[in-house]
PDB file of C-alpha atoms and ligand atoms in Angstrom:
ATOM      1  CA  UNK A   9       0.000   0.000   0.000  1.00  0.00           C
ATOM      2  CA  UNK A  10       1.276   3.480  -0.817  1.00  0.00           C
ATOM      3  CA  UNK A  11       2.298   5.535   2.200  1.00  0.00           C
ATOM      4  CA  UNK A  12      -0.332   8.166   3.068  1.00  0.00           C
ATOM      5  CA  UNK A  13       0.893  11.777   2.743  1.00  0.00           C
ATOM      6  CA  UNK A  14       2.259  13.682   5.736  1.00  0.00           C
ATOM      7  CA  UNK A  15       2.261  17.415   6.440  1.00  0.00           C
ATOM      8  CA  UNK A  16       4.571  18.368   9.304  1.00  0.00           C
ATOM      9  CA  UNK A  17       4.058  21.594  11.232  1.00  0.00           C
ATOM     10  CA  UNK A  18       6.898  22.326  13.635  1.00  0.00           C
ATOM     11  CA  UNK A  19       7.824  25.351  15.693  1.00  0.00           C
ATOM     12  CA  UNK A  20       8.046  26.759  19.220  1.00  0.00           C
ATOM     13  CA  UNK A  21       5.124  27.128  21.661  1.00  0.00           C
ATOM     14  CA  UNK A  22       2.702  29.846  20.678  1.00  0.00           C
ATOM     15  CA  UNK A  23       3.751  29.880  17.026  1.00  0.00           C
ATOM     16  CA  UNK A  24       0.203  28.787  16.244  1.00  0.00           C
ATOM     17  CA  UNK A  25       1.121  25.210  15.309  1.00  0.00           C
ATOM     18  CA  UNK A  26      -1.661  23.532  17.263  1.00  0.00           C
ATOM     19  CA  UNK A  27      -4.450  25.681  15.849  1.00  0.00           C
ATOM     20  CA  UNK A  28      -3.060  25.593  12.315  1.00  0.00           C
ATOM     21  CA  UNK A  29      -2.432  21.829  12.371  1.00  0.00           C
ATOM     22  CA  UNK A  30      -5.938  21.066  13.558  1.00  0.00           C
ATOM     23  CA  UNK A  31      -7.514  23.411  10.973  1.00  0.00           C
ATOM     24  CA  UNK A  32      -5.452  21.927   8.131  1.00  0.00           C
ATOM     25  CA  UNK A  33      -6.260  18.367   9.266  1.00  0.00           C
ATOM     26  CA  UNK A  34      -9.945  19.130   9.280  1.00  0.00           C
ATOM     27  CA  UNK A  35      -9.816  20.880   5.853  1.00  0.00           C
ATOM     28  CA  UNK A  36      -8.156  17.793   4.338  1.00  0.00           C
ATOM     29  CA  UNK A  37     -10.004  15.241   6.544  1.00  0.00           C
ATOM     30  CA  UNK A  38      -6.579  13.980   7.685  1.00  0.00           C
ATOM     31  CA  UNK A  39      -5.575  12.481  11.018  1.00  0.00           C
ATOM     32  CA  UNK A  40      -3.886  14.763  13.521  1.00  0.00           C
ATOM     33  CA  UNK A  41      -0.860  14.071  15.703  1.00  0.00           C
ATOM     34  CA  UNK A  42      -0.359  16.551  18.545  1.00  0.00           C
ATOM     35  CA  UNK A  43       3.062  15.230  19.567  1.00  0.00           C
ATOM     36  CA  UNK A  44       3.455  17.910  22.256  1.00  0.00           C
ATOM     37  CA  UNK A  45       0.460  16.368  24.020  1.00  0.00           C
ATOM     38  CA  UNK A  46       2.344  13.051  24.239  1.00  0.00           C
ATOM     39  CA  UNK A  47       5.318  14.769  25.911  1.00  0.00           C
ATOM     40  CA  UNK A  48       2.955  16.687  28.176  1.00  0.00           C
ATOM     41  CA  UNK A  49       1.138  13.491  29.193  1.00  0.00           C
ATOM     42  CA  UNK A  50       4.410  11.680  29.835  1.00  0.00           C
ATOM     43  CA  UNK A  51       5.575  14.604  31.989  1.00  0.00           C
ATOM     44  CA  UNK A  52       2.408  14.525  34.080  1.00  0.00           C
ATOM     45  CA  UNK A  53       2.513  10.717  34.259  1.00  0.00           C
ATOM     46  CA  UNK A  54       6.041  10.764  35.738  1.00  0.00           C
ATOM     47  CA  UNK A  55       4.673  12.848  38.612  1.00  0.00           C
ATOM     48  CA  UNK A  56       1.632  10.569  39.075  1.00  0.00           C
ATOM     49  CA  UNK A  57       3.703   7.380  38.993  1.00  0.00           C
ATOM     50  CA  UNK A  58       6.642   8.825  40.966  1.00  0.00           C
ATOM     51  CA  UNK A  59       9.180   8.101  38.209  1.00  0.00           C
ATOM     52  CA  UNK A  60      12.357  10.206  38.516  1.00  0.00           C
ATOM     53  CA  UNK A  61      13.468  11.849  35.270  1.00  0.00           C
ATOM     54  CA  UNK A  62      16.989  10.473  35.633  1.00  0.00           C
ATOM     55  CA  UNK A  63      15.654   6.908  35.799  1.00  0.00           C
ATOM     56  CA  UNK A  64      15.711   6.371  32.024  1.00  0.00           C
ATOM     57  CA  UNK A  65      14.687   2.659  31.987  1.00  0.00           C
ATOM     58  CA  UNK A  66      11.597   3.369  34.129  1.00  0.00           C
ATOM     59  CA  UNK A  67      10.810   6.470  32.095  1.00  0.00           C
ATOM     60  CA  UNK A  68      10.934   4.470  28.838  1.00  0.00           C
ATOM     61  CA  UNK A  69       8.751   1.746  30.373  1.00  0.00           C
ATOM     62  CA  UNK A  70       6.218   4.328  31.492  1.00  0.00           C
ATOM     63  CA  UNK A  71       6.193   6.033  28.050  1.00  0.00           C
ATOM     64  CA  UNK A  72       5.487   2.717  26.325  1.00  0.00           C
ATOM     65  CA  UNK A  73       2.743   1.673  28.721  1.00  0.00           C
ATOM     66  CA  UNK A  74       0.753   4.922  28.847  1.00  0.00           C
ATOM     67  CA  UNK A  75      -2.933   4.432  28.109  1.00  0.00           C
ATOM     68  CA  UNK A  76      -3.680   7.586  26.112  1.00  0.00           C
ATOM     69  CA  UNK A  77      -6.892   8.418  24.246  1.00  0.00           C
ATOM     70  CA  UNK A  78      -7.417  11.531  22.136  1.00  0.00           C
ATOM     71  CA  UNK A  79     -10.866  13.052  21.591  1.00  0.00           C
ATOM     72  CA  UNK A  80     -12.115  14.257  18.187  1.00  0.00           C
ATOM     73  CA  UNK A  81      -9.574  16.162  16.039  1.00  0.00           C
ATOM     74  CA  UNK A  82      -9.291  19.723  17.269  1.00  0.00           C
ATOM     75  CA  UNK A  83     -11.250  19.141  20.502  1.00  0.00           C
ATOM     76  CA  UNK A  84      -7.970  19.209  22.448  1.00  0.00           C
ATOM     77  CA  UNK A  85      -9.419  16.615  24.784  1.00  0.00           C
ATOM     78  CA  UNK A  86      -7.172  13.819  25.957  1.00  0.00           C
ATOM     79  CA  UNK A  87      -7.280  11.194  28.665  1.00  0.00           C
ATOM     80  CA  UNK A  88      -4.629   9.266  30.559  1.00  0.00           C
ATOM     81  CA  UNK A  89      -5.588   5.914  32.106  1.00  0.00           C
ATOM     82  CA  UNK A  90      -9.223   6.895  31.568  1.00  0.00           C
ATOM     83  CA  UNK A  91      -8.941  10.244  33.417  1.00  0.00           C
ATOM     84  CA  UNK A  92      -9.458  13.498  31.512  1.00  0.00           C
ATOM     85  CA  UNK A  93      -6.118  15.347  31.698  1.00  0.00           C
ATOM     86  CA  UNK A  94      -6.873  17.959  28.999  1.00  0.00           C
ATOM     87  CA  UNK A  95      -6.533  20.923  31.366  1.00  0.00           C
ATOM     88  CA  UNK A  96      -3.729  19.532  33.488  1.00  0.00           C
ATOM     89  CA  UNK A  97      -1.388  18.924  30.547  1.00  0.00           C
ATOM     90  CA  UNK A  98      -1.853  22.547  29.376  1.00  0.00           C
ATOM     91  CA  UNK A  99      -1.011  24.013  32.796  1.00  0.00           C
ATOM     92  CA  UNK A 100       2.382  25.649  33.459  1.00  0.00           C
ATOM     93  CA  UNK A 101       3.460  22.505  35.244  1.00  0.00           C
ATOM     94  CA  UNK A 102       2.426  20.395  32.247  1.00  0.00           C
ATOM     95  CA  UNK A 103       4.435  22.653  29.900  1.00  0.00           C
ATOM     96  CA  UNK A 104       7.466  22.563  32.134  1.00  0.00           C
ATOM     97  CA  UNK A 105       7.400  18.773  32.590  1.00  0.00           C
ATOM     98  CA  UNK A 106       6.938  18.246  28.821  1.00  0.00           C
ATOM     99  CA  UNK A 107       9.985  20.325  28.012  1.00  0.00           C
ATOM    100  CA  UNK A 108      11.998  18.418  30.643  1.00  0.00           C
ATOM    101  CA  UNK A 109      11.041  14.922  29.460  1.00  0.00           C
ATOM    102  CA  UNK A 110      11.518  16.097  25.867  1.00  0.00           C
ATOM    103  CA  UNK A 111      15.220  16.590  26.571  1.00  0.00           C
ATOM    104  CA  UNK A 112      15.673  12.938  27.630  1.00  0.00           C
ATOM    105  CA  UNK A 113      16.720  10.576  24.803  1.00  0.00           C
ATOM    106  CA  UNK A 114      15.021   7.511  26.354  1.00  0.00           C
ATOM    107  CA  UNK A 115      11.696   9.365  26.471  1.00  0.00           C
ATOM    108  CA  UNK A 116      11.998  10.472  22.828  1.00  0.00           C
ATOM    109  CA  UNK A 117      12.880   6.942  21.680  1.00  0.00           C
ATOM    110  CA  UNK A 118       9.994   5.441  23.615  1.00  0.00           C
ATOM    111  CA  UNK A 119       7.484   7.870  22.079  1.00  0.00           C
ATOM    112  CA  UNK A 120       8.835   7.435  18.529  1.00  0.00           C
ATOM    113  CA  UNK A 121       6.799   4.341  17.513  1.00  0.00           C
ATOM    114  CA  UNK A 122       3.670   5.743  19.106  1.00  0.00           C
ATOM    115  CA  UNK A 123       3.977   8.773  16.839  1.00  0.00           C
ATOM    116  CA  UNK A 124       4.536   6.707  13.669  1.00  0.00           C
ATOM    117  CA  UNK A 125       1.325   4.802  14.424  1.00  0.00           C
ATOM    118  CA  UNK A 126      -0.695   7.971  13.754  1.00  0.00           C
ATOM    119  CA  UNK A 127       0.154   7.726  10.047  1.00  0.00           C
ATOM    120  CA  UNK A 128      -3.034   6.244   8.620  1.00  0.00           C
ATOM    121  CA  UNK A 129      -4.949   6.850   5.372  1.00  0.00           C
ATOM    122  CA  UNK A 130      -5.986   9.273   4.025  1.00  0.00           C
ATOM    123  CA  UNK A 131      -3.054  11.270   5.523  1.00  0.00           C
ATOM    124  CA  UNK A 132      -1.588  12.933   8.578  1.00  0.00           C
ATOM    125  CA  UNK A 133      -0.903  16.419   9.857  1.00  0.00           C
ATOM    126  CA  UNK A 134       1.813  16.128  12.538  1.00  0.00           C
ATOM    127  CA  UNK A 135       2.455  19.006  14.914  1.00  0.00           C
ATOM    128  CA  UNK A 136       5.565  19.280  17.109  1.00  0.00           C
ATOM    129  CA  UNK A 137       9.231  20.167  17.265  1.00  0.00           C
ATOM    130  CA  UNK A 138      10.936  17.408  15.297  1.00  0.00           C
ATOM    131  CA  UNK A 139       8.182  16.100  13.023  1.00  0.00           C
ATOM    132  CA  UNK A 140       9.948  17.186   9.828  1.00  0.00           C
ATOM    133  CA  UNK A 141      13.481  16.482  11.025  1.00  0.00           C
ATOM    134  CA  UNK A 142      13.237  13.162  12.905  1.00  0.00           C
ATOM    135  CA  UNK A 143       9.822  11.490  13.043  1.00  0.00           C
ATOM    136  CA  UNK A 144       8.609  12.052   9.452  1.00  0.00           C
ATOM    137  CA  UNK A 145      11.754  13.107   7.526  1.00  0.00           C
ATOM    138  CA  UNK A 146      10.108  12.032   4.224  1.00  0.00           C
ATOM    139  CA  UNK A 147       7.015  14.201   4.731  1.00  0.00           C
ATOM    140  CA  UNK A 148       5.523  15.615   1.532  1.00  0.00           C
ATOM    141  CA  UNK A 149       5.068  19.081   3.081  1.00  0.00           C
ATOM    142  CA  UNK A 150       7.158  20.577   5.887  1.00  0.00           C
ATOM    143  CA  UNK A 151       6.239  23.835   7.541  1.00  0.00           C
ATOM    144  CA  UNK A 152       8.100  25.597  10.351  1.00  0.00           C
ATOM    145  CA  UNK A 153       6.123  28.318  12.116  1.00  0.00           C
ATOM    146  CA  UNK A 154       7.691  31.058  14.199  1.00  0.00           C
ATOM    147  CA  UNK A 155       6.542  34.302  15.831  1.00  0.00           C
ATOM    148  CA  UNK A 156       8.208  36.787  18.178  1.00  0.00           C
ATOM    149  CA  UNK A 157       8.470  35.603  21.834  1.00  0.00           C
ATOM    150  CA  UNK A 158       6.233  38.520  22.950  1.00  0.00           C
ATOM    151  CA  UNK A 159       3.513  37.603  20.467  1.00  0.00           C
ATOM    152  CA  UNK A 160       3.757  33.916  21.393  1.00  0.00           C
ATOM    153  CA  UNK A 161       3.464  34.702  25.119  1.00  0.00           C
ATOM    154  CA  UNK A 162       0.415  36.890  24.386  1.00  0.00           C
ATOM    155  CA  UNK A 163      -1.209  34.052  22.439  1.00  0.00           C
ATOM    156  CA  UNK A 164      -0.518  31.547  25.224  1.00  0.00           C
ATOM    157  CA  UNK A 165      -1.952  34.020  27.758  1.00  0.00           C
ATOM    158  CA  UNK A 166      -5.177  34.412  25.777  1.00  0.00           C
ATOM    159  CA  UNK A 167      -5.421  30.645  25.283  1.00  0.00           C
ATOM    160  CA  UNK A 168      -5.003  29.910  29.013  1.00  0.00           C
ATOM    161  CA  UNK A 169      -7.387  32.642  30.160  1.00  0.00           C
ATOM    162  CA  UNK A 170      -9.907  31.415  27.582  1.00  0.00           C
ATOM    163  CA  UNK A 171      -9.728  27.978  29.195  1.00  0.00           C
ATOM    164  CA  UNK A 172     -10.227  29.445  32.667  1.00  0.00           C
ATOM    165  CA  UNK A 173      -6.592  28.844  33.697  1.00  0.00           C
ATOM    166  CA  UNK A 174      -4.897  31.690  35.661  1.00  0.00           C
ATOM    167  CA  UNK A 175      -1.892  33.237  33.932  1.00  0.00           C
ATOM    168  CA  UNK A 176       0.515  36.179  34.338  1.00  0.00           C
ATOM    169  CA  UNK A 177       1.883  37.552  31.069  1.00  0.00           C
ATOM    170  CA  UNK A 178       5.457  38.525  32.142  1.00  0.00           C
ATOM    171  CA  UNK A 179       5.875  35.149  33.863  1.00  0.00           C
ATOM    172  CA  UNK A 180       4.630  33.354  30.738  1.00  0.00           C
ATOM    173  CA  UNK A 181       7.133  35.272  28.592  1.00  0.00           C
ATOM    174  CA  UNK A 182       9.992  34.395  30.930  1.00  0.00           C
ATOM    175  CA  UNK A 183       9.039  30.698  31.034  1.00  0.00           C
ATOM    176  CA  UNK A 184       8.545  30.594  27.271  1.00  0.00           C
ATOM    177  CA  UNK A 185      12.058  31.952  26.718  1.00  0.00           C
ATOM    178  CA  UNK A 186      13.454  29.386  29.160  1.00  0.00           C
ATOM    179  CA  UNK A 187      11.690  26.544  27.343  1.00  0.00           C
ATOM    180  CA  UNK A 188      12.797  27.853  23.931  1.00  0.00           C
ATOM    181  CA  UNK A 189      16.356  27.844  25.198  1.00  0.00           C
ATOM    182  CA  UNK A 190      16.067  24.284  26.523  1.00  0.00           C
ATOM    183  CA  UNK A 191      14.225  22.984  23.423  1.00  0.00           C
ATOM    184  CA  UNK A 192      16.680  24.502  20.964  1.00  0.00           C
ATOM    185  CA  UNK A 193      19.890  23.740  22.861  1.00  0.00           C
ATOM    186  CA  UNK A 194      19.186  20.102  23.790  1.00  0.00           C
ATOM    187  CA  UNK A 195      21.351  17.437  22.212  1.00  0.00           C
ATOM    188  CA  UNK A 196      18.556  15.183  20.945  1.00  0.00           C
ATOM    189  CA  UNK A 197      16.121  16.451  18.309  1.00  0.00           C
ATOM    190  CA  UNK A 198      16.643  20.144  19.055  1.00  0.00           C
ATOM    191  CA  UNK A 199      14.051  22.618  17.843  1.00  0.00           C
ATOM    192  CA  UNK A 200      15.375  23.577  14.395  1.00  0.00           C
ATOM    193  CA  UNK A 201      13.615  23.828  11.033  1.00  0.00           C
ATOM    194  CA  UNK A 202      14.201  20.922   8.640  1.00  0.00           C
ATOM    195  CA  UNK A 203      16.456  21.992   5.763  1.00  0.00           C
ATOM    196  CA  UNK A 204      13.592  21.511   3.339  1.00  0.00           C
ATOM    197  CA  UNK A 205      10.926  23.199   5.520  1.00  0.00           C
ATOM    198  CA  UNK A 206       9.108  26.366   4.558  1.00  0.00           C
ATOM    199  CA  UNK A 207       9.664  28.832   7.421  1.00  0.00           C
ATOM    200  CA  UNK A 208       6.674  31.097   8.056  1.00  0.00           C
ATOM    201  CA  UNK A 209       6.787  33.980  10.547  1.00  0.00           C
ATOM    202  CA  UNK A 210       3.216  34.253  11.832  1.00  0.00           C
ATOM    203  CA  UNK A 211       3.694  37.343  14.059  1.00  0.00           C
ATOM    204  CA  UNK A 212       1.606  39.524  11.738  1.00  0.00           C
ATOM    205  CA  UNK A 213      -0.446  36.827  10.012  1.00  0.00           C
ATOM    206  CA  UNK A 214      -3.993  35.753  10.842  1.00  0.00           C
ATOM    207  CA  UNK A 215      -4.841  32.089  11.406  1.00  0.00           C
ATOM    208  CA  UNK A 216      -6.765  32.041   8.126  1.00  0.00           C
ATOM    209  CA  UNK A 217      -3.769  33.397   6.216  1.00  0.00           C
ATOM    210  CA  UNK A 218      -1.457  30.730   7.640  1.00  0.00           C
ATOM    211  CA  UNK A 219      -3.957  27.908   6.989  1.00  0.00           C
ATOM    212  CA  UNK A 220      -4.314  29.120   3.421  1.00  0.00           C
ATOM    213  CA  UNK A 221      -0.551  29.134   2.906  1.00  0.00           C
ATOM    214  CA  UNK A 222      -0.166  25.600   4.283  1.00  0.00           C
ATOM    215  CA  UNK A 223      -3.004  24.319   2.063  1.00  0.00           C
ATOM    216  CA  UNK A 224      -1.373  26.085  -0.860  1.00  0.00           C
ATOM    217  CA  UNK A 225       1.912  24.283  -0.135  1.00  0.00           C
ATOM    218  CA  UNK A 226       0.002  20.991   0.091  1.00  0.00           C
ATOM    219  CA  UNK A 227      -1.509  21.680  -3.323  1.00  0.00           C
ATOM    220  CA  UNK A 228       1.890  22.496  -4.816  1.00  0.00           C
ATOM    221  CA  UNK A 229       3.223  19.199  -3.402  1.00  0.00           C
ATOM    222  CA  UNK A 230       0.305  17.323  -4.970  1.00  0.00           C
ATOM    223  CA  UNK A 231      -1.274  16.420  -1.638  1.00  0.00           C
ATOM    224  CA  UNK A 232      -4.987  16.315  -2.296  1.00  0.00           C
ATOM    225  CA  UNK A 233      -7.970  16.758  -0.023  1.00  0.00           C
ATOM    226  CA  UNK A 234     -10.651  14.089   0.634  1.00  0.00           C
TER     227      UNK A 234
HETATM  228  O1  LIG B  29       4.000  21.775  21.359  1.00  0.00           O
HETATM  229  P1  LIG B  29       3.865  21.874  22.888  1.00  0.00           P
HETATM  230  O2  LIG B  29       4.039  23.276  23.395  1.00  0.00           O
HETATM  231  O3  LIG B  29       2.615  21.232  23.407  1.00  0.00           O
HETATM  232  O4  LIG B  29       5.091  21.008  23.463  1.00  0.00           O
HETATM  233  C1  LIG B  29       5.365  20.945  24.834  1.00  0.00           C
HETATM  234  C2  LIG B  29       6.814  20.516  25.076  1.00  0.00           C
HETATM  235  O5  LIG B  29       6.996  19.177  24.601  1.00  0.00           O
HETATM  236  C3  LIG B  29       7.871  21.363  24.394  1.00  0.00           C
HETATM  237  O6  LIG B  29       8.382  22.340  25.268  1.00  0.00           O
HETATM  238  C4  LIG B  29       8.947  20.369  24.010  1.00  0.00           C
HETATM  239  C5  LIG B  29       8.277  19.029  24.003  1.00  0.00           C
HETATM  240  N1  LIG B  29       8.088  18.483  22.654  1.00  0.00           N
HETATM  241  C6  LIG B  29       9.163  17.859  22.067  1.00  0.00           C
HETATM  242  O7  LIG B  29      10.230  17.799  22.662  1.00  0.00           O
HETATM  243  N2  LIG B  29       9.018  17.275  20.835  1.00  0.00           N
HETATM  244  C7  LIG B  29       7.861  17.338  20.163  1.00  0.00           C
HETATM  245  N3  LIG B  29       7.751  16.762  18.968  1.00  0.00           N
HETATM  246  C8  LIG B  29       6.756  18.010  20.747  1.00  0.00           C
HETATM  247  C9  LIG B  29       6.911  18.583  21.996  1.00  0.00           C
END
């Protein structure tokens, strides 16, 4: 069977990846992989199961055994061991733990196969940090979204407040810069655009404009809808 097409959308937090990926997936009726959610869930699960981050064998075991279920594409809802953890994984603690486990090679290896399993017909939109560089290096379309740190912190602030989660803008900006630093300096799968990715700065673009550009790239690459 021919491999279904893949569109990768990578970039830092607040670049708009999540929103764009889910919109593009729904436009094309493709599956959606929110890889950040997997790292977030693993981070929260290490706290729940009392697994220390320097215990790589236990961490890998935990990553492989996680019982994760995603809700409908774009709903953002996700459960761990049957419990709804949608809000918890988006909290500051969830973000921090995700970035920490993301820097551990054993955690990345253990989540690798899980991510490949999302590739099902008719196609996949994969959102993350290393989708185009490591997980789906042969993707038909690779997009790398960026935006200024200030704009990204503002977006995260609005997103959290909208979900009823307390947030302080200057603290969010500081934490976002810390996570950027950790994500881009780590030795394994650092946050960098794939050489063949289209880099789009979304600071002054609307969601609709970015979605349109990604769909346009998909068309150019011959990736068809429905
Ligand atoms: O995309 P996000 O903000 O939900 O990701 C949360 C953290 O997870 C991010 O700080 C780094 C990590 N992550 C990663 O290392 N690799 C991915 N493919 C996705 C996320």
